[in-house]
CSV table of C-alpha atoms and ligand atoms in Angstrom, one decimal:
chain,number,residue,atom,x,y,z
A,13,MET,CA,62.6,-26.9,-40.7
A,14,GLN,CA,59.4,-27.6,-38.8
A,15,HIS,CA,58.8,-26.3,-35.3
A,16,ILE,CA,56.5,-28.5,-33.1
A,17,LEU,CA,54.7,-26.0,-30.8
A,18,ASN,CA,51.1,-27.1,-30.4
A,19,GLY,CA,48.5,-29.7,-30.9
A,20,LYS,CA,46.7,-27.7,-33.6
A,21,GLN,CA,49.6,-28.5,-36.0
A,22,PHE,CA,48.6,-32.2,-35.8
A,23,ALA,CA,44.8,-31.6,-36.3
A,24,ASP,CA,45.2,-33.6,-39.5
A,25,GLN,CA,44.5,-37.3,-39.6
A,26,LYS,CA,46.9,-37.9,-42.5
A,27,LEU,CA,49.8,-36.3,-40.7
A,28,LEU,CA,48.9,-38.1,-37.5
A,29,GLN,CA,48.9,-41.5,-39.2
A,30,LYS,CA,52.2,-40.7,-40.9
A,31,ILE,CA,53.8,-39.9,-37.5
A,32,PHE,CA,52.3,-43.1,-36.0
A,33,SER,CA,53.4,-45.3,-38.9
A,34,ARG,CA,56.9,-44.0,-38.6
A,35,ALA,CA,56.9,-44.5,-34.8
A,36,HIS,CA,55.6,-48.1,-35.3
A,37,GLU,CA,58.4,-48.8,-37.9
A,38,LEU,CA,61.0,-47.4,-35.5
A,39,GLU,CA,59.6,-49.5,-32.6
A,40,GLU,CA,59.7,-52.7,-34.7
A,41,ALA,CA,63.3,-51.9,-35.9
A,42,ASP,CA,64.4,-51.2,-32.3
A,43,LYS,CA,63.0,-54.6,-31.2
A,44,ILE,CA,65.5,-56.3,-33.5
A,45,GLY,CA,68.4,-53.8,-32.9
A,46,LYS,CA,68.1,-52.4,-36.4
A,47,THR,CA,67.2,-48.7,-35.8
A,48,PRO,CA,68.3,-46.7,-38.8
A,49,LYS,CA,71.0,-44.1,-37.9
A,50,LEU,CA,69.2,-41.3,-39.7
A,51,LEU,CA,70.5,-38.5,-37.5
A,52,THR,CA,74.2,-39.3,-37.7
A,53,GLY,CA,76.2,-36.1,-37.4
A,54,LYS,CA,73.3,-34.1,-35.9
A,55,ILE,CA,73.2,-32.6,-32.4
A,56,VAL,CA,70.0,-32.4,-30.4
A,57,ALA,CA,69.8,-29.9,-27.5
A,58,THR,CA,67.5,-30.7,-24.6
A,59,VAL,CA,66.9,-27.3,-22.9
A,60,PHE,CA,64.8,-27.9,-19.7
A,61,TYR,CA,64.0,-25.0,-17.4
A,62,GLU,CA,61.6,-27.3,-15.5
A,63,THR,CA,62.0,-30.8,-14.1
A,64,SER,CA,61.3,-33.9,-16.2
A,65,THR,CA,62.0,-37.6,-16.3
A,66,ARG,CA,60.1,-39.0,-19.2
A,67,THR,CA,60.2,-36.2,-21.7
A,68,ARG,CA,63.9,-35.3,-21.5
A,69,LEU,CA,65.2,-38.8,-21.2
A,70,SER,CA,63.0,-40.3,-23.9
A,71,PHE,CA,64.1,-37.5,-26.3
A,72,GLU,CA,67.7,-38.1,-25.3
A,73,SER,CA,67.3,-41.9,-25.8
A,74,ALA,CA,65.5,-41.2,-29.2
A,75,THR,CA,68.4,-39.0,-30.2
A,76,GLU,CA,71.0,-41.6,-29.4
A,77,LYS,CA,69.1,-44.4,-31.0
A,78,LEU,CA,68.9,-42.4,-34.2
A,79,GLY,CA,72.7,-41.8,-34.2
A,80,ALA,CA,72.8,-38.2,-33.1
A,81,GLY,CA,74.6,-36.6,-30.2
A,82,VAL,CA,72.9,-34.8,-27.3
A,83,ILE,CA,73.8,-31.6,-25.4
A,84,SER,CA,71.7,-31.0,-22.4
A,85,MET,CA,70.6,-28.3,-20.0
A,86,ALA,CA,68.8,-30.5,-17.5
A,87,ASP,CA,68.1,-27.8,-15.0
A,88,ALA,CA,68.0,-24.0,-15.4
A,89,LYS,CA,70.0,-23.6,-12.2
A,90,THR,CA,73.1,-24.9,-13.8
A,91,SER,CA,72.9,-22.5,-16.8
A,92,SER,CA,73.4,-18.8,-17.3
A,93,ALA,CA,69.6,-18.3,-16.8
A,94,VAL,CA,70.5,-17.8,-13.1
A,95,LYS,CA,72.6,-14.8,-14.1
A,96,GLY,CA,69.6,-13.4,-15.8
A,97,GLU,CA,70.1,-14.4,-19.4
A,98,SER,CA,66.9,-14.2,-21.4
A,99,LEU,CA,65.2,-17.2,-23.0
A,100,GLU,CA,65.6,-15.5,-26.4
A,101,ASP,CA,69.4,-15.0,-26.1
A,102,THR,CA,69.8,-18.6,-24.8
A,103,ILE,CA,67.9,-20.0,-27.8
A,104,LYS,CA,69.9,-17.9,-30.3
A,105,ILE,CA,73.1,-19.2,-28.8
A,106,ILE,CA,72.0,-22.8,-28.7
A,107,SER,CA,70.8,-22.5,-32.4
A,108,GLY,CA,74.5,-22.2,-33.2
A,109,TYR,CA,75.5,-25.4,-31.4
A,110,ALA,CA,72.7,-27.8,-32.4
A,111,ASP,CA,70.3,-28.9,-35.1
A,112,VAL,CA,67.1,-29.1,-33.1
A,113,ILE,CA,66.1,-27.7,-29.6
A,114,ILE,CA,63.7,-29.6,-27.2
A,115,LEU,CA,62.4,-26.9,-24.8
A,116,ARG,CA,60.6,-27.2,-21.6
A,117,HIS,CA,59.8,-24.0,-19.7
A,118,PRO,CA,57.4,-23.0,-16.9
A,119,GLU,CA,55.9,-20.0,-18.8
A,120,ASN,CA,52.9,-20.3,-21.1
A,121,GLY,CA,54.0,-19.3,-24.7
A,122,ALA,CA,57.7,-19.9,-24.1
A,123,ALA,CA,58.0,-22.3,-27.0
A,124,GLU,CA,56.5,-19.7,-29.4
A,125,ARG,CA,58.9,-17.1,-28.2
A,126,ALA,CA,61.8,-19.5,-28.6
A,127,ALA,CA,60.7,-20.4,-32.1
A,128,SER,CA,60.4,-16.8,-33.1
A,129,VAL,CA,64.2,-16.3,-32.6
A,130,SER,CA,65.5,-19.7,-33.4
A,131,ASP,CA,67.4,-20.7,-36.6
A,132,ILE,CA,66.7,-24.4,-36.0
A,133,PRO,CA,63.5,-26.3,-35.2
A,134,VAL,CA,62.1,-26.0,-31.6
A,135,ILE,CA,60.1,-28.8,-30.1
A,136,ASN,CA,57.8,-27.8,-27.3
A,137,ALA,CA,58.3,-30.2,-24.4
A,138,GLY,CA,55.8,-28.4,-22.3
A,139,ASP,CA,55.3,-24.7,-21.7
A,140,GLY,CA,53.7,-23.8,-18.5
A,141,TYR,CA,50.1,-25.1,-18.5
A,142,ASN,CA,49.7,-24.1,-22.1
A,143,GLU,CA,50.6,-27.1,-24.3
A,144,HIS,CA,52.6,-30.4,-24.3
A,145,PRO,CA,52.1,-31.6,-27.9
A,146,THR,CA,54.5,-34.5,-27.9
A,147,GLN,CA,52.8,-36.0,-24.9
A,148,ALA,CA,49.4,-35.6,-26.6
A,149,LEU,CA,50.7,-37.5,-29.6
A,150,LEU,CA,52.1,-40.3,-27.5
A,151,ASP,CA,48.8,-40.5,-25.7
A,152,LEU,CA,47.0,-41.0,-29.0
A,153,TYR,CA,49.6,-43.5,-30.3
A,154,CYS,CA,49.0,-45.5,-27.2
A,155,MET,CA,45.2,-45.5,-27.6
A,156,GLN,CA,45.5,-46.6,-31.2
A,157,LYS,CA,48.0,-49.3,-30.4
A,158,GLU,CA,46.1,-50.7,-27.4
A,159,LEU,CA,42.6,-50.3,-28.8
A,160,GLY,CA,43.1,-50.3,-32.6
A,161,ARG,CA,41.4,-46.9,-33.1
A,162,ILE,CA,40.9,-43.4,-31.9
A,163,ASP,CA,37.6,-42.3,-33.4
A,164,GLY,CA,34.6,-43.7,-31.6
A,165,LEU,CA,36.4,-44.1,-28.3
A,166,LYS,CA,34.8,-43.1,-25.0
A,167,ILE,CA,37.5,-41.4,-23.1
A,168,ALA,CA,37.2,-40.1,-19.5
A,169,PHE,CA,39.7,-37.7,-18.0
A,170,LEU,CA,40.0,-37.9,-14.2
A,171,ALA,CA,42.4,-35.1,-14.0
A,172,ASP,CA,43.4,-31.5,-13.2
A,173,LEU,CA,42.2,-30.3,-16.6
A,174,ARG,CA,42.9,-26.6,-15.7
A,175,TYR,CA,46.6,-27.3,-15.8
A,176,GLN,CA,47.0,-30.6,-17.7
A,177,ARG,CA,48.7,-29.2,-20.7
A,178,ASN,CA,48.7,-32.4,-22.9
A,179,VAL,CA,44.8,-32.2,-22.8
A,180,HIS,CA,45.1,-28.6,-24.1
A,181,SER,CA,47.1,-30.0,-27.0
A,182,LEU,CA,44.8,-33.0,-27.5
A,183,THR,CA,41.7,-30.8,-27.8
A,184,PRO,CA,42.3,-29.6,-31.4
A,185,ILE,CA,43.3,-33.1,-32.5
A,186,PHE,CA,40.1,-34.6,-30.9
A,187,CYS,CA,38.1,-32.2,-33.1
A,188,GLN,CA,39.2,-34.3,-36.1
A,189,PHE,CA,37.5,-37.4,-34.7
A,190,PRO,CA,33.7,-36.8,-34.9
A,191,ASN,CA,32.6,-39.9,-33.1
A,192,LEU,CA,34.6,-39.5,-29.9
A,193,GLU,CA,32.7,-39.2,-26.6
A,194,LEU,CA,34.7,-37.3,-23.9
A,195,TYR,CA,34.0,-37.1,-20.1
A,196,PHE,CA,35.9,-34.5,-18.0
A,197,ILE,CA,35.7,-35.5,-14.4
A,198,GLY,CA,36.7,-33.7,-11.2
A,199,PRO,CA,36.0,-30.8,-8.9
A,200,LYS,CA,34.9,-27.5,-10.5
A,201,GLU,CA,38.2,-25.8,-9.5
A,202,LEU,CA,40.1,-28.1,-11.8
A,203,ALA,CA,37.7,-27.9,-14.8
A,204,LEU,CA,38.8,-27.7,-18.4
A,205,PRO,CA,39.2,-24.0,-19.4
A,206,GLN,CA,36.3,-22.6,-21.5
A,207,ILE,CA,38.6,-22.0,-24.6
A,208,TYR,CA,39.1,-25.8,-25.0
A,209,LYS,CA,35.4,-26.6,-24.4
A,210,ASP,CA,34.5,-24.0,-27.1
A,211,GLN,CA,36.8,-25.8,-29.6
A,212,LEU,CA,35.1,-29.1,-28.9
A,213,THR,CA,31.6,-27.5,-29.2
A,214,SER,CA,32.4,-25.8,-32.5
A,215,ALA,CA,33.6,-29.1,-33.9
A,216,GLY,CA,30.5,-30.9,-32.7
A,217,ILE,CA,32.4,-33.3,-30.4
A,218,LYS,CA,30.3,-34.8,-27.6
A,219,PHE,CA,31.5,-34.1,-24.1
A,220,LYS,CA,30.2,-34.0,-20.6
A,221,GLU,CA,31.6,-32.6,-17.4
A,222,LEU,CA,30.9,-34.6,-14.2
A,223,GLU,CA,32.1,-34.3,-10.6
A,224,LYS,CA,32.1,-38.1,-10.1
A,225,ILE,CA,33.1,-40.9,-12.4
A,226,ASP,CA,30.9,-43.7,-11.2
A,227,SER,CA,28.1,-43.3,-13.8
A,228,VAL,CA,30.4,-43.7,-16.8
A,229,LEU,CA,32.9,-46.3,-15.5
A,230,GLY,CA,31.2,-49.2,-17.1
A,231,GLU,CA,31.0,-47.6,-20.5
A,232,ILE,CA,34.4,-46.0,-21.1
A,233,ASP,CA,37.3,-47.4,-23.2
A,234,VAL,CA,40.0,-45.1,-21.8
A,235,LEU,CA,40.3,-43.8,-18.2
A,236,TYR,CA,43.0,-41.1,-18.4
A,237,VAL,CA,44.3,-40.1,-15.0
A,238,ALA,CA,46.6,-37.2,-14.0
A,239,ARG,CA,48.0,-35.8,-10.8
A,240,VAL,CA,47.0,-32.4,-9.4
A,241,PHE,CA,49.7,-30.1,-10.6
A,242,LYS,CA,51.2,-28.7,-7.4
A,243,GLU,CA,53.8,-26.5,-9.1
A,244,ARG,CA,51.0,-24.4,-10.9
A,245,PHE,CA,49.1,-23.4,-7.8
A,246,GLN,CA,49.4,-19.9,-6.4
A,247,ASP,CA,47.7,-20.9,-3.1
A,248,GLU,CA,49.2,-23.9,-1.3
A,249,SER,CA,46.1,-24.4,0.8
A,250,GLU,CA,44.1,-24.8,-2.3
A,251,TYR,CA,46.5,-27.5,-3.5
A,252,GLU,CA,46.4,-29.3,-0.1
A,253,ARG,CA,42.6,-29.3,-0.3
A,254,LEU,CA,42.5,-30.7,-3.9
A,255,LYS,CA,45.6,-32.9,-4.1
A,256,LYS,CA,43.8,-36.2,-3.4
A,257,SER,CA,40.8,-35.4,-5.7
A,258,PHE,CA,41.5,-38.5,-7.9
A,259,PHE,CA,41.9,-42.1,-6.9
A,260,VAL,CA,41.8,-45.3,-8.9
A,261,ASP,CA,42.1,-48.8,-7.3
A,262,LYS,CA,41.1,-52.3,-8.0
A,263,ASN,CA,37.5,-51.5,-7.1
A,264,THR,CA,37.5,-48.9,-9.8
A,265,LEU,CA,38.8,-51.4,-12.3
A,266,ALA,CA,36.2,-54.0,-11.3
A,267,LYS,CA,33.6,-51.7,-12.7
A,268,MET,CA,35.4,-51.1,-16.0
A,269,LYS,CA,35.1,-53.0,-19.3
A,270,LYS,CA,37.5,-55.9,-19.7
A,271,ASP,CA,38.9,-54.4,-22.9
A,272,SER,CA,39.4,-50.8,-21.5
A,273,ILE,CA,42.7,-49.2,-20.6
A,274,VAL,CA,44.0,-46.9,-17.9
A,275,LEU,CA,46.5,-44.2,-18.9
A,276,HIS,CA,48.3,-41.7,-16.7
A,277,VAL,CA,50.4,-38.8,-17.9
A,278,MET,CA,52.9,-39.5,-15.0
A,279,PRO,CA,54.5,-38.9,-12.6
A,280,ARG,CA,52.0,-40.6,-10.4
A,281,ILE,CA,51.6,-39.2,-6.9
A,282,TYR,CA,48.4,-40.3,-5.2
A,283,GLU,CA,46.1,-41.2,-8.1
A,284,ILE,CA,46.5,-44.8,-8.9
A,285,ASP,CA,47.0,-47.6,-6.3
A,286,ARG,CA,50.1,-49.6,-7.1
A,287,GLU,CA,48.0,-52.8,-7.0
A,288,VAL,CA,46.4,-51.6,-10.3
A,289,ASP,CA,49.8,-51.9,-12.0
A,290,LYS,CA,49.3,-55.7,-12.1
A,291,ASP,CA,46.1,-55.5,-14.1
A,292,PRO,CA,46.7,-55.8,-17.9
A,293,ARG,CA,44.5,-52.7,-18.4
A,294,ALA,CA,47.1,-50.6,-16.7
A,295,ALA,CA,48.7,-49.2,-19.8
A,296,TYR,CA,50.6,-46.2,-18.4
A,297,PHE,CA,54.1,-47.8,-18.4
A,298,ARG,CA,53.5,-49.0,-22.0
A,299,GLN,CA,52.2,-45.5,-22.8
A,300,ALA,CA,55.5,-43.9,-21.6
A,301,LYS,CA,57.6,-46.5,-23.5
A,302,GLY,CA,55.7,-45.8,-26.7
A,303,GLY,CA,56.6,-42.1,-26.2
A,304,LEU,CA,60.2,-43.0,-27.1
A,305,TYR,CA,59.2,-44.1,-30.6
A,306,VAL,CA,56.8,-41.2,-31.1
A,307,ARG,CA,59.6,-38.8,-30.2
A,308,MET,CA,62.0,-40.5,-32.6
A,309,ALA,CA,59.4,-40.0,-35.3
A,310,LEU,CA,58.9,-36.3,-34.3
A,311,LEU,CA,62.7,-35.6,-34.3
A,312,LEU,CA,62.8,-36.8,-37.9
A,313,TYR,CA,59.7,-34.8,-38.8
A,314,ALA,CA,61.1,-31.6,-37.3
A,315,LEU,CA,64.3,-32.1,-39.3
A,316,GLY,CA,62.3,-32.8,-42.5
A,317,LEU,CA,63.6,-36.4,-42.8
B,421,CP,N1,54.6,-36.8,-18.7
B,421,CP,C1,55.7,-36.0,-18.6
B,421,CP,O1,55.8,-34.9,-19.2
B,421,CP,O2,56.6,-36.4,-17.7
B,421,CP,P1,57.9,-35.6,-17.3
B,421,CP,O3,57.5,-34.4,-16.6
B,421,CP,O4,58.7,-36.6,-16.3
B,421,CP,O5,58.7,-35.3,-18.5
């Protein structure tokens, strides 16, 4: 049994490549309709206390493709959480019904709490603004697939780094790639918390914080965009002031290298003009699709298969 709780667990290049090779094999098998039914007889529980489109549905699709069944709590409002049942009791109960739990929860640390009482593997599908390790892995899978490498890339994040939990999971993994150059771009209020900057500094990873992207647009290989995370703000007026902090359009792409890519954690709200979708460098839909295969590989990994 292997819980998947944080990015630090994948701060190991060998393990990362093992997961990515598996994901690639599964992607190739799926193209010809020959996905191995390695999870026949298993049950996967998707337990979501917070909304999701990509994470829940890609895990459910991954489950079905591998031959397992799904039981789902798509919304805490339809569960006994509304009667006041604790996360711990819910997880212990579901441990008796399923073989693996995919958990999304609005509280930081919820996945660790769930794992501490679970008899079956727990996969963190996002806990508050703490971590989102499966998103981090699919981000890296996409970079490797699109650009042929991870180490040596120049990656700019134009994003709400205070709350972008996949970046919090990416940081310890980035520490394994000594030649990366990272740029964190945006208003000071949305800056990457110090704890993650300290991790990068200790590992000797080059990074810069900038308020504007213009000076690096022509150099970067990856422009990674995210929305401002409305649901995490205590003060609505602060969200209203910051919500349109990021915007990418065809003028932005005109300044980027021909062989660069644009990623987005999705959902997109204001950040990328739809016209950008037509540019081959817009990789965000391919990024989300690849997540299906990474999550298939992660289900197998969690179950020791
Ligand atoms: N990227 C991501 O986690 O999307 P969902 O919130 O739709 O799952």
